[in-house]
Coordinates of C-alpha atoms in Angstrom, one line a residue:
M1 CA 44.5 -0.3 62.3
P2 CA 48.0 -0.9 63.8
F3 CA 51.1 -0.5 61.6
Y4 CA 54.3 -2.4 62.2
T5 CA 58.0 -1.8 61.3
V6 CA 59.3 -5.2 60.1
A7 CA 62.9 -6.2 59.4
V8 CA 62.8 -8.4 56.4
A9 CA 65.2 -11.4 56.1
T10 CA 66.3 -10.6 52.6
L11 CA 68.6 -8.2 50.8
A12 CA 65.6 -7.0 48.7
H13 CA 67.9 -5.0 46.4
S14 CA 67.5 -2.1 48.8
K15 CA 69.7 -0.3 51.4
N16 CA 66.7 -0.4 53.7
A17 CA 66.3 -3.3 56.0
S18 CA 62.9 -2.6 57.5
F19 CA 59.6 -1.6 56.0
T20 CA 56.1 -0.6 57.3
Y21 CA 53.2 -3.0 57.0
H22 CA 49.7 -3.1 58.4
S23 CA 47.7 -5.9 60.1
D24 CA 44.5 -6.3 62.1
L25 CA 46.4 -8.5 64.6
D26 CA 47.9 -7.2 67.8
L27 CA 51.6 -8.1 67.4
S28 CA 54.4 -7.7 69.9
P29 CA 58.0 -6.7 68.9
G30 CA 59.9 -9.9 68.1
S31 CA 56.9 -11.6 66.4
L32 CA 57.9 -13.7 63.4
V33 CA 55.8 -12.9 60.3
R34 CA 55.6 -13.4 56.5
V35 CA 55.5 -10.2 54.5
P36 CA 55.4 -9.3 50.8
I37 CA 58.6 -7.7 49.5
G38 CA 58.7 -7.0 45.8
R39 CA 57.2 -9.9 44.0
T40 CA 58.0 -12.4 46.7
I41 CA 57.0 -13.3 50.2
A42 CA 59.8 -13.3 52.9
N43 CA 60.2 -13.9 56.6
G44 CA 60.5 -10.9 58.8
V45 CA 60.7 -9.8 62.5
V46 CA 58.4 -7.1 63.9
L47 CA 60.6 -4.4 65.4
S48 CA 57.9 -1.9 66.6
K49 CA 54.3 -1.0 66.5
T50 CA 52.5 2.4 65.8
L51 CA 48.9 3.4 65.4
K52 CA 49.8 6.4 63.3
K53 CA 49.1 5.9 59.6
P54 CA 52.1 6.6 57.4
S55 CA 51.9 9.0 54.4
F56 CA 52.4 6.2 51.9
A57 CA 50.4 3.1 51.1
T58 CA 51.4 -0.1 53.1
K59 CA 51.1 -3.8 52.3
P60 CA 49.5 -6.2 54.8
I61 CA 51.4 -8.8 56.9
T62 CA 50.6 -12.1 55.2
S63 CA 50.8 -14.4 58.2
V64 CA 52.2 -14.9 61.6
L65 CA 54.7 -17.7 62.3
H66 CA 54.9 -19.5 65.7
E67 CA 52.0 -17.4 67.0
G68 CA 52.2 -16.6 70.7
F69 CA 56.0 -16.7 70.7
V70 CA 58.5 -13.9 70.0
L71 CA 62.2 -13.7 69.4
P72 CA 64.0 -12.6 72.5
R73 CA 64.8 -8.8 72.4
Q74 CA 68.5 -9.6 73.0
L75 CA 68.7 -11.7 69.8
I76 CA 67.1 -8.8 67.8
A77 CA 69.6 -6.4 69.4
L78 CA 72.4 -8.7 68.5
A79 CA 71.3 -8.8 64.9
E80 CA 71.3 -5.0 64.8
W81 CA 74.8 -4.9 66.4
L82 CA 76.1 -7.4 63.9
S83 CA 74.7 -5.3 61.0
K84 CA 76.4 -2.1 62.3
Y85 CA 79.7 -3.5 63.6
Y86 CA 80.4 -5.6 60.5
V87 CA 78.8 -3.3 58.0
S88 CA 76.4 -5.9 56.8
H89 CA 72.8 -5.5 55.6
L90 CA 70.4 -6.4 58.4
G91 CA 68.4 -8.6 56.0
I92 CA 71.5 -10.7 55.4
V93 CA 72.1 -10.9 59.2
L94 CA 68.6 -12.1 59.8
Q95 CA 69.1 -14.8 57.1
S96 CA 71.9 -16.1 59.3
I97 CA 70.0 -15.8 62.6
L98 CA 66.7 -17.4 61.4
P99 CA 66.7 -21.0 60.3
S100 CA 65.9 -21.6 56.6
G101 CA 62.4 -22.9 55.9
L102 CA 61.0 -21.1 58.9
H103 CA 57.7 -20.7 57.3
K104 CA 57.2 -24.4 56.4
Q105 CA 55.0 -26.7 58.3
R106 CA 57.0 -29.4 60.1
R107 CA 55.9 -32.8 61.4
D108 CA 57.5 -33.4 64.7
I109 CA 59.9 -36.3 64.6
A110 CA 60.8 -38.7 67.4
R111 CA 64.2 -37.8 68.8
T112 CA 66.5 -40.8 69.1
S113 CA 69.7 -40.2 70.9
Q114 CA 72.8 -41.8 69.5
L115 CA 75.1 -39.5 71.5
P116 CA 78.3 -41.0 73.0
M117 CA 78.2 -41.5 76.7
R118 CA 80.9 -41.5 79.4
A119 CA 80.8 -43.5 82.6
K120 CA 79.9 -41.0 85.3
K121 CA 82.9 -40.5 87.6
T122 CA 83.3 -39.0 91.0
V123 CA 85.1 -35.7 90.3
V124 CA 87.3 -34.1 92.9
L125 CA 88.0 -30.5 91.8
T126 CA 91.5 -29.1 92.0
A127 CA 92.1 -25.9 93.8
D128 CA 92.7 -24.1 90.5
Q129 CA 89.4 -25.5 89.0
Q130 CA 87.5 -24.4 92.1
A131 CA 89.0 -21.0 92.1
A132 CA 88.0 -20.6 88.4
I133 CA 84.4 -21.7 89.1
D134 CA 84.1 -19.4 92.1
S135 CA 85.3 -16.5 90.0
I136 CA 83.0 -17.2 87.1
T137 CA 79.9 -17.7 89.2
S138 CA 80.5 -15.1 92.0
S139 CA 82.9 -12.3 91.0
E140 CA 81.7 -9.0 89.6
A141 CA 83.6 -9.6 86.3
S142 CA 81.5 -10.6 83.4
A143 CA 84.2 -11.8 80.8
F144 CA 86.8 -14.5 81.5
L145 CA 89.7 -16.1 79.6
L146 CA 90.3 -19.6 80.9
H147 CA 93.8 -20.5 80.0
G148 CA 94.3 -24.2 80.9
V149 CA 97.0 -26.6 79.8
P150 CA 95.9 -29.8 78.0
G151 CA 94.3 -32.2 80.5
S152 CA 93.8 -29.5 83.2
G153 CA 90.0 -30.0 83.3
K154 CA 88.5 -27.0 81.5
T155 CA 85.4 -29.0 80.6
Q156 CA 84.7 -29.7 84.3
V157 CA 84.9 -25.9 85.0
Y158 CA 82.4 -25.4 82.2
I159 CA 80.0 -28.0 83.7
E160 CA 80.2 -26.9 87.3
S161 CA 79.8 -23.2 86.3
S162 CA 76.8 -24.2 84.1
K163 CA 75.1 -26.0 87.0
Q164 CA 75.0 -22.7 88.9
Y165 CA 73.2 -20.9 86.1
I166 CA 70.8 -23.7 85.2
S167 CA 69.8 -23.8 88.9
Q168 CA 68.9 -20.2 88.6
G169 CA 66.6 -20.9 85.6
K170 CA 69.1 -19.5 83.1
S171 CA 70.2 -21.3 79.9
V172 CA 73.8 -21.9 78.8
I173 CA 75.3 -21.7 75.3
V174 CA 78.4 -23.7 74.6
L175 CA 80.2 -22.9 71.3
V176 CA 82.7 -25.3 69.8
P177 CA 84.8 -24.7 66.7
E178 CA 84.2 -28.0 64.9
I179 CA 81.2 -30.3 64.7
A180 CA 83.7 -33.1 65.5
L181 CA 84.1 -31.7 69.1
T182 CA 80.4 -31.6 69.9
A183 CA 80.2 -35.4 70.5
Q184 CA 82.9 -35.2 73.2
L185 CA 81.3 -32.2 75.0
I186 CA 77.8 -33.7 74.7
A187 CA 79.0 -36.9 76.3
E188 CA 80.4 -34.9 79.2
F189 CA 77.4 -32.5 79.6
S190 CA 74.8 -35.2 79.2
N191 CA 76.0 -36.9 82.4
H192 CA 75.0 -33.8 84.4
F193 CA 72.1 -32.2 82.6
P194 CA 68.8 -33.7 81.3
H195 CA 68.1 -31.0 78.7
V196 CA 71.1 -30.8 76.3
V197 CA 70.3 -29.5 72.8
V198 CA 72.7 -30.1 69.9
I199 CA 73.0 -27.9 66.8
H200 CA 75.4 -28.7 64.0
S201 CA 75.8 -28.3 60.2
A202 CA 75.0 -31.9 59.4
M203 CA 71.4 -31.5 60.5
T204 CA 68.7 -31.3 57.8
E205 CA 66.6 -28.2 57.3
A206 CA 63.7 -29.8 59.1
E207 CA 65.8 -31.0 62.0
R208 CA 67.4 -27.6 62.5
H209 CA 63.9 -25.9 62.3
L210 CA 62.4 -28.3 64.9
T211 CA 65.4 -27.8 67.2
W212 CA 65.1 -24.1 66.9
Q213 CA 61.3 -24.2 67.6
R214 CA 62.0 -26.4 70.7
M215 CA 64.3 -23.6 72.0
L216 CA 61.9 -20.8 71.1
T217 CA 59.0 -22.5 73.0
A218 CA 61.1 -23.9 75.9
T219 CA 59.8 -23.4 79.4
S220 CA 62.8 -24.6 81.3
P221 CA 66.5 -23.7 80.9
L222 CA 68.6 -25.5 78.3
I223 CA 72.2 -26.3 77.6
V224 CA 72.8 -25.6 73.9
V225 CA 76.0 -27.0 72.3
G226 CA 77.1 -26.3 68.7
P227 CA 79.3 -24.3 66.4
R228 CA 79.1 -20.6 65.9
S229 CA 75.4 -20.6 64.7
A230 CA 74.4 -21.9 68.1
L231 CA 74.9 -18.3 69.3
F232 CA 71.6 -17.5 67.5
S233 CA 69.5 -19.9 69.6
P234 CA 66.3 -18.1 70.5
L235 CA 66.7 -18.5 74.3
K236 CA 64.8 -16.1 76.6
D237 CA 67.3 -15.9 79.5
V238 CA 70.9 -16.8 79.0
G239 CA 73.2 -16.8 82.1
L240 CA 76.4 -18.2 80.7
I241 CA 78.1 -18.4 77.3
I242 CA 81.1 -20.7 76.9
V243 CA 83.4 -20.5 73.8
D244 CA 85.6 -23.6 73.9
E245 CA 88.9 -23.6 71.9
C246 CA 88.3 -19.8 71.5
H247 CA 91.5 -19.4 69.4
E248 CA 90.1 -21.4 66.5
Q249 CA 89.9 -19.6 63.1
S250 CA 86.6 -21.3 62.3
F251 CA 84.8 -19.0 64.7
K252 CA 85.2 -16.3 62.0
Q253 CA 82.4 -16.6 59.4
D254 CA 83.8 -16.5 55.8
R255 CA 80.8 -14.9 54.1
S256 CA 78.5 -12.0 54.9
P257 CA 77.9 -11.2 57.7
R258 CA 81.6 -11.8 58.3
Y259 CA 81.3 -11.8 62.1
H260 CA 83.6 -13.4 64.7
A261 CA 81.7 -15.6 67.1
V262 CA 83.9 -14.6 70.1
Y263 CA 83.0 -10.9 69.8
A264 CA 79.4 -11.6 68.9
A265 CA 79.1 -13.9 71.9
S266 CA 80.6 -11.2 74.1
T267 CA 78.0 -8.7 72.9
L268 CA 75.1 -11.2 73.4
A269 CA 76.4 -11.9 76.9
K270 CA 76.2 -8.1 77.7
L271 CA 72.7 -7.9 76.3
H272 CA 71.6 -10.8 78.6
R273 CA 73.7 -9.5 81.5
A274 CA 75.3 -12.9 81.4
K275 CA 78.9 -14.2 81.9
I276 CA 81.1 -15.3 79.1
V277 CA 84.0 -17.7 79.4
L278 CA 86.6 -18.1 76.6
G279 CA 88.5 -21.3 77.1
S280 CA 91.7 -22.6 75.4
A281 CA 95.1 -24.3 76.0
T282 CA 96.5 -21.8 73.4
P283 CA 94.5 -18.6 73.6
G284 CA 94.9 -16.2 70.7
V285 CA 97.3 -13.3 70.9
N286 CA 94.3 -10.8 70.7
E287 CA 92.5 -12.4 73.7
L288 CA 95.6 -12.5 75.8
Y289 CA 96.3 -8.9 75.0
L290 CA 92.8 -8.0 76.1
A291 CA 93.4 -9.8 79.4
E292 CA 96.6 -8.0 79.8
Q293 CA 94.8 -4.7 79.3
G294 CA 92.3 -5.7 82.0
R295 CA 89.3 -5.9 79.7
I296 CA 88.7 -9.6 80.4
K297 CA 89.7 -11.5 83.6
L298 CA 92.4 -14.1 83.1
L299 CA 91.9 -17.5 84.9
T300 CA 94.6 -20.1 84.7
L301 CA 94.7 -23.9 85.1
P302 CA 98.5 -24.3 85.0
K303 CA 98.7 -28.1 85.8
A304 CA 97.2 -31.2 84.2
I305 CA 94.9 -33.1 86.6
Q306 CA 96.9 -36.3 85.9
P307 CA 100.4 -35.0 85.4
T308 CA 102.5 -37.1 83.0
H309 CA 105.9 -36.6 81.5
N310 CA 105.8 -36.2 77.7
T311 CA 109.0 -36.9 75.9
I312 CA 109.2 -34.5 72.9
E313 CA 111.7 -35.5 70.2
I314 CA 112.5 -33.2 67.2
V315 CA 113.6 -35.2 64.1
N316 CA 115.5 -33.3 61.4
H317 CA 113.8 -34.2 58.1
R318 CA 117.0 -33.2 56.3
D319 CA 119.0 -35.9 58.0
R320 CA 118.1 -38.9 55.9
S321 CA 119.9 -41.3 58.3
G322 CA 116.8 -41.2 60.5
F323 CA 114.6 -42.4 57.7
T324 CA 116.0 -45.7 56.7
R325 CA 112.9 -47.8 57.4
H326 CA 110.5 -45.5 55.5
R327 CA 110.9 -42.5 53.2
F328 CA 108.7 -40.0 55.2
I329 CA 108.1 -41.7 58.6
A330 CA 111.1 -41.5 60.9
N331 CA 112.6 -44.6 62.4
S332 CA 112.0 -43.3 65.9
L333 CA 108.3 -42.8 65.1
I334 CA 108.0 -46.4 63.7
T335 CA 109.7 -47.8 66.8
A336 CA 107.5 -45.7 69.2
T337 CA 104.4 -46.9 67.3
E338 CA 105.4 -50.6 67.6
K339 CA 105.9 -50.2 71.3
A340 CA 102.6 -48.4 71.8
L341 CA 100.7 -51.1 69.8
A342 CA 102.3 -53.8 71.8
A343 CA 101.2 -52.2 75.0
G344 CA 97.6 -51.8 73.8
E345 CA 97.9 -48.0 73.5
Q346 CA 96.8 -45.7 70.7
V347 CA 98.9 -43.7 68.3
L348 CA 98.0 -40.4 66.6
I349 CA 99.6 -39.4 63.3
F350 CA 99.1 -35.8 62.3
H351 CA 99.6 -34.2 58.9
N352 CA 97.6 -31.1 57.8
R353 CA 97.2 -32.1 54.2
R354 CA 94.5 -34.4 52.9
G355 CA 94.5 -36.5 49.8
T356 CA 97.3 -38.8 48.5
A357 CA 99.7 -36.4 46.8
P358 CA 99.4 -32.6 46.7
S359 CA 101.3 -32.3 43.4
V360 CA 101.1 -34.2 40.1
L361 CA 104.0 -33.6 37.7
C362 CA 105.5 -34.8 34.4
E363 CA 109.2 -35.6 34.9
S364 CA 109.8 -35.2 31.1
C365 CA 108.4 -31.8 30.3
G366 CA 107.6 -30.3 33.7
W367 CA 103.8 -30.2 33.2
Q368 CA 101.8 -29.9 36.4
A369 CA 98.1 -30.8 37.0
I370 CA 96.4 -27.4 37.6
C371 CA 92.8 -26.6 38.3
P372 CA 91.4 -24.9 35.1
R373 CA 89.2 -22.6 37.3
C374 CA 91.6 -21.6 40.1
T375 CA 95.1 -22.3 38.6
L376 CA 95.9 -24.1 41.9
P377 CA 97.6 -27.5 42.0
L378 CA 95.3 -30.4 41.8
T379 CA 95.6 -33.0 44.6
Y380 CA 95.7 -36.7 43.7
H381 CA 93.2 -38.9 45.6
G382 CA 94.3 -42.5 45.2
D383 CA 91.1 -44.1 46.6
T384 CA 89.0 -42.6 43.9
M385 CA 91.7 -42.3 41.2
Q386 CA 90.8 -38.6 40.8
L387 CA 92.5 -35.2 40.8
R388 CA 90.7 -32.7 42.9
C389 CA 90.8 -29.0 43.6
H390 CA 90.4 -28.3 47.3
S391 CA 89.2 -24.8 46.6
C392 CA 86.4 -25.2 44.1
D393 CA 86.0 -29.0 44.2
F394 CA 86.7 -29.5 40.5
T395 CA 87.5 -33.1 39.8
T396 CA 89.0 -35.0 36.8
P397 CA 90.2 -38.6 36.3
I398 CA 93.9 -39.2 36.9
T399 CA 96.0 -39.5 33.7
H400 CA 99.1 -41.8 33.6
T401 CA 100.5 -40.2 30.4
C402 CA 101.4 -36.5 30.2
P403 CA 98.7 -34.5 28.2
V404 CA 101.4 -32.3 26.8
C405 CA 104.3 -34.5 25.8
H406 CA 102.4 -37.8 26.1
A407 CA 105.3 -39.5 28.0
P408 CA 104.4 -42.1 30.7
T409 CA 106.4 -40.1 33.2
I410 CA 103.7 -38.8 35.6
V411 CA 105.0 -38.6 39.2
F412 CA 103.2 -37.8 42.5
K413 CA 105.0 -35.4 44.9
G414 CA 104.3 -34.7 48.5
I415 CA 102.2 -36.6 51.0
G416 CA 98.6 -36.4 52.2
T417 CA 96.5 -38.3 54.8
K418 CA 95.3 -40.9 52.4
L419 CA 98.9 -41.8 51.4
I420 CA 99.9 -41.9 55.1
E421 CA 97.0 -44.2 55.9
S422 CA 97.9 -46.7 53.1
E423 CA 101.6 -46.6 54.1
L424 CA 100.7 -47.3 57.8
Y425 CA 98.7 -50.4 56.7
K426 CA 101.9 -51.7 55.0
L427 CA 104.0 -51.0 58.1
F428 CA 101.4 -52.3 60.7
P429 CA 99.1 -54.7 58.8
K430 CA 97.4 -56.0 62.0
A431 CA 96.6 -52.5 63.4
R432 CA 93.1 -51.0 63.2
I433 CA 93.7 -47.7 61.4
A434 CA 91.3 -44.9 60.8
R435 CA 91.7 -41.6 58.8
F436 CA 89.9 -38.4 59.8
D437 CA 89.7 -35.4 57.5
T438 CA 87.0 -33.6 55.4
D439 CA 87.1 -36.4 52.8
N440 CA 85.4 -38.9 55.2
A441 CA 82.0 -40.3 54.4
K442 CA 79.4 -39.3 57.0
S443 CA 79.6 -42.7 58.7
E444 CA 83.4 -42.4 59.0
Q445 CA 83.6 -38.9 60.3
L446 CA 85.1 -38.2 63.7
Q447 CA 81.8 -37.3 65.5
A448 CA 80.4 -40.6 64.2
R449 CA 83.3 -42.7 65.4
Y450 CA 84.3 -40.8 68.5
Q451 CA 83.0 -43.5 70.9
D452 CA 85.1 -46.1 69.1
L453 CA 88.2 -43.9 69.5
Y454 CA 87.5 -43.2 73.2
D455 CA 87.0 -46.9 73.8
G456 CA 90.2 -47.9 72.1
K457 CA 88.7 -49.7 69.2
I458 CA 91.0 -47.8 66.8
D459 CA 94.8 -48.3 67.2
I460 CA 96.1 -45.6 64.9
L461 CA 94.3 -42.5 64.0
V462 CA 95.6 -40.4 61.1
G463 CA 94.2 -37.0 60.3
T464 CA 94.4 -33.3 59.7
Q465 CA 93.7 -30.5 62.2
I466 CA 90.3 -32.2 62.9
I467 CA 92.1 -34.6 65.3
A468 CA 94.2 -31.9 67.0
K469 CA 91.6 -29.8 68.7
G470 CA 90.8 -30.6 72.3
L471 CA 90.0 -34.3 71.9
D472 CA 90.2 -36.2 75.2
L473 CA 91.4 -39.7 74.2
P474 CA 93.1 -41.2 77.2
K475 CA 94.6 -44.2 75.4
I476 CA 96.8 -42.2 73.2
S477 CA 100.5 -42.5 74.3
T478 CA 102.3 -41.6 71.0
V479 CA 101.9 -38.6 68.7
G480 CA 103.7 -38.2 65.4
I481 CA 103.7 -34.9 63.5
L482 CA 105.0 -35.6 60.0
Q483 CA 105.8 -32.0 58.9
A484 CA 105.7 -29.7 61.8
D485 CA 106.8 -26.6 59.9
A486 CA 104.3 -26.9 57.0
G487 CA 102.1 -23.9 58.2
L488 CA 105.1 -21.6 58.6
H489 CA 105.6 -21.2 54.9
L490 CA 102.2 -19.5 54.4
P491 CA 102.4 -15.7 53.6
D492 CA 100.0 -14.6 56.4
F493 CA 100.4 -12.6 59.6
G494 CA 98.7 -15.5 61.6
A495 CA 100.9 -18.3 60.2
R496 CA 103.3 -18.4 63.2
E497 CA 100.5 -18.3 65.7
R498 CA 98.4 -21.0 64.0
T499 CA 101.5 -23.2 63.7
F500 CA 102.4 -22.9 67.4
Q501 CA 98.8 -23.5 68.5
L502 CA 98.4 -26.6 66.3
L503 CA 101.7 -28.2 67.4
Y504 CA 101.0 -27.4 71.0
Q505 CA 97.5 -28.8 70.9
V506 CA 98.2 -31.9 68.9
S507 CA 101.2 -32.8 71.1
G508 CA 98.9 -32.4 74.1
R509 CA 96.9 -35.4 72.9
A510 CA 99.6 -37.8 74.2
G511 CA 99.9 -39.1 77.8
R512 CA 96.6 -38.1 79.3
A513 CA 95.9 -41.0 81.6
H514 CA 98.9 -41.7 83.8
K515 CA 100.9 -42.8 80.7
E516 CA 104.2 -41.4 79.7
G517 CA 103.6 -39.7 76.3
H518 CA 106.0 -39.7 73.4
V519 CA 105.7 -36.9 70.8
I520 CA 107.8 -36.9 67.7
L521 CA 108.0 -33.7 65.6
Q522 CA 109.5 -34.2 62.1
T523 CA 110.6 -30.9 60.6
Y524 CA 112.9 -29.4 58.0
L525 CA 113.4 -26.4 60.3
P526 CA 114.4 -27.9 63.7
D527 CA 116.0 -24.6 64.9
H528 CA 113.0 -22.4 64.0
P529 CA 111.9 -20.5 67.2
I530 CA 108.2 -21.5 66.7
I531 CA 109.2 -25.2 66.6
E532 CA 111.3 -24.7 69.7
F533 CA 108.5 -22.9 71.5
A534 CA 106.0 -25.6 70.7
A535 CA 108.3 -28.5 71.5
H536 CA 109.0 -27.1 75.0
H537 CA 105.3 -25.9 75.5
D538 CA 106.8 -22.4 76.2
F539 CA 103.7 -20.4 75.8
D540 CA 105.0 -17.2 77.5
A541 CA 108.1 -17.1 75.2
F542 CA 105.9 -17.5 72.1
Y543 CA 103.5 -14.8 73.3
T544 CA 106.3 -12.3 73.9
S545 CA 107.9 -13.1 70.6
E546 CA 104.6 -12.8 68.7
L547 CA 103.6 -9.6 70.3
A548 CA 106.9 -8.0 69.3
Y549 CA 106.4 -9.2 65.7
R550 CA 102.8 -7.9 65.5
H551 CA 103.8 -4.5 66.9
A552 CA 106.7 -4.1 64.5
A553 CA 104.6 -5.2 61.5
H554 CA 101.5 -3.2 62.4
F555 CA 99.1 -6.1 62.9
P556 CA 96.4 -6.9 65.5
P557 CA 96.1 -6.4 68.4
Y558 CA 97.8 -3.0 67.7
Y559 CA 96.1 -2.3 64.5
F560 CA 92.7 -3.0 63.0
L561 CA 92.6 -4.5 59.5
L562 CA 90.2 -4.2 56.5
K563 CA 90.7 -6.5 53.6
L564 CA 89.2 -5.4 50.2
V565 CA 89.0 -7.8 47.3
Y566 CA 88.0 -7.2 43.7
A567 CA 87.2 -10.0 41.3
S568 CA 87.1 -9.7 37.5
K569 CA 87.1 -12.0 34.6
T570 CA 90.3 -10.3 33.3
E571 CA 93.5 -9.7 35.2
R572 CA 93.8 -6.2 33.7
A573 CA 90.5 -5.1 35.0
A574 CA 91.2 -6.4 38.5
I575 CA 94.6 -4.6 38.6
R576 CA 93.1 -1.3 37.3
A577 CA 90.3 -1.3 39.8
T578 CA 92.5 -2.1 42.8
K579 CA 95.1 0.5 41.8
Q580 CA 92.5 3.2 41.4
L581 CA 91.0 2.5 44.8
A582 CA 94.4 2.2 46.6
Q583 CA 95.4 5.6 45.2
Q584 CA 92.1 7.1 46.3
L585 CA 92.3 5.7 49.8
S586 CA 95.9 6.8 50.2
S587 CA 95.1 10.4 49.3
T588 CA 91.8 10.6 51.3
Y589 CA 93.1 8.9 54.4
P590 CA 96.8 9.7 54.7
Q591 CA 96.7 8.4 58.3
F592 CA 96.0 4.8 57.0
E593 CA 98.6 2.3 56.0
V594 CA 97.4 1.0 52.6
V595 CA 99.1 -2.3 51.5
G596 CA 98.8 -3.3 47.9
P597 CA 97.2 -3.7 45.5
A598 CA 98.5 -7.3 45.1
P599 CA 97.1 -10.5 43.8
A600 CA 95.2 -12.5 46.4
F601 CA 96.7 -15.7 47.7
R602 CA 94.2 -17.6 45.5
E603 CA 94.5 -15.2 42.6
Q604 CA 92.4 -17.2 40.2
L605 CA 89.3 -18.7 41.7
N606 CA 86.2 -20.0 39.9
G607 CA 87.2 -18.4 36.7
A608 CA 87.9 -14.9 38.0
F609 CA 91.1 -13.0 38.9
H610 CA 91.2 -11.7 42.5
W611 CA 93.3 -8.8 43.7
Q612 CA 93.3 -7.3 47.1
I613 CA 94.1 -4.2 49.2
V614 CA 94.7 -4.3 53.0
I615 CA 94.2 -1.3 55.1
K616 CA 95.8 -1.0 58.6
S617 CA 94.4 1.6 61.1
K618 CA 94.3 2.2 64.8
H619 CA 90.7 3.6 64.4
R620 CA 88.2 1.0 63.5
P621 CA 85.2 3.3 62.9
L622 CA 87.0 4.8 59.8
L623 CA 87.4 1.3 58.4
Q624 CA 83.6 0.8 58.9
T625 CA 83.0 4.0 57.0
I626 CA 85.1 2.8 54.1
A627 CA 83.4 -0.6 54.0
S628 CA 79.9 1.1 54.0
T629 CA 80.8 3.3 51.0
L630 CA 82.3 0.6 48.7
P631 CA 80.6 -0.1 45.4
S632 CA 78.8 -3.5 45.3
S633 CA 81.5 -5.0 43.1
W634 CA 83.9 -5.1 46.0
Q635 CA 84.1 -7.7 48.8
Y636 CA 85.4 -6.7 52.2
D637 CA 86.3 -8.3 55.5
L638 CA 86.6 -6.3 58.7
D639 CA 88.9 -7.8 61.3
P640 CA 90.1 -10.7 59.0
V641 CA 91.8 -13.5 60.9
S642 CA 93.8 -14.3 57.8
L643 CA 94.9 -12.4 54.7
L644 CA 95.1 -15.6 52.5

């Protein structure tokens, strides 16, 4: 009777991730099975087979899933790499890789396509685009960083490169940071490829399972587009992996396994002997540093295909003479919007804060509306008349009298996208206005209304960073950024980089179709170097400045980071535990730089106190050793993209 080593997709309250089972069936490595573990039945993946009977009693494999098909060996190897590199239990990794409900019987459903479409155009590649395509498809290098300015045609490079690999019978994976961007890429790719598969978080369990099954059983090459989970598509032969907007923070998973999709994609590409392309108008400092070191090949698209002149105007928010027509929308932005609407053009208004007002206060006694679970300020949402916590989603009805002094002196401070939307309706009552943020109903989300945006059926779009990331909307001529310096005030090593990237990207939405664009940045810090770099699109100056800052402060790419977080119901216990570990680490590893302990940015969250320690080191393996020996009461994040 054959015996099989099976990796089980569950934590199973054990450090072991694989166990031995027996079966009369002849199973190949990669077979998907159901096995007993403890008192439950779980999904598993066969790793190896042996005829030698072990010295202990074994349990039988209960059933085989998707008989006749096996997981690609590269996907199994990726799971093992993720487990080791990010110090995460293999069972937890497999839970991320395998779709939920894998063992359930599914009724195949008719696929109805409601994807946006683009009119197919004759494309004449620029010399820079052709050089990039030739390098990706023909050079010996395997990893590329495609740095292209907004409107330079990165998507066309992706498409033409993909054609080469599809023609060779190899599949292509295209990763995007947000579900909102899938509609745009699908519209472009669908004009060139008949077999495009979409994966996104809005799919039901059944839809995701059927899509996964379609990829597992596919006999022809596929184009798979989706967020970071698309990386785990069970494709047999991958020739190219594309990571669009590779700088985005959402490529880092915020729960175990806390992997970064860019590095996981690079590993999967090596396992398939495939090429990987990281594309962005604003590449991350880490990726550019790797290119500088020669570890990835830098490709550039320095010119927009349809060059336009964008006028960028910085408005000092402290100078109130520029705000006589509205209290937080500058006169120049109102005038530019009026001109754009009169010309039949679109306007984008960006503010990275949702809701109506981020602070609710009593003018009489100073009371502030605070989340009882997280002690964070509650945001007022005027459309639902509720106060909401954007961390734990606690909600409560708005009160018009102070709960402490009972005075009717409640005031709303700050602005959010819902307030901006309502104010724009007052200023431009005939305009068609749409708001895009994470508060949208499903039918109003960006991916659902992208075609309306592209066709110009919306005059003014208001939103958070959702609307700043790589959208190609040729009718936008005017962009207004209401508080350009907002992100600079966050206590995080990546705050400067994220602010520059966001401002650079959102200002690049203007003037993309032979129109002169007008970008207006409202800021309280008009002389801040990051604002200046972004306003002048001076990427080189920003990169040089940021590298100097990171080097001096011992941050990536010069140092690796490990963030340790301890949560307790009492603040005293959290402080005691973090102090004790910090002292132990400092004495055991004197070569490390141990920062803290200190309260986490969100110190109180979901009824618990969170304190953290940050370790900086030039040697990542030692950080892995620390993470692997931590008690289960600690949370850890290797290579965090943020310390907030």
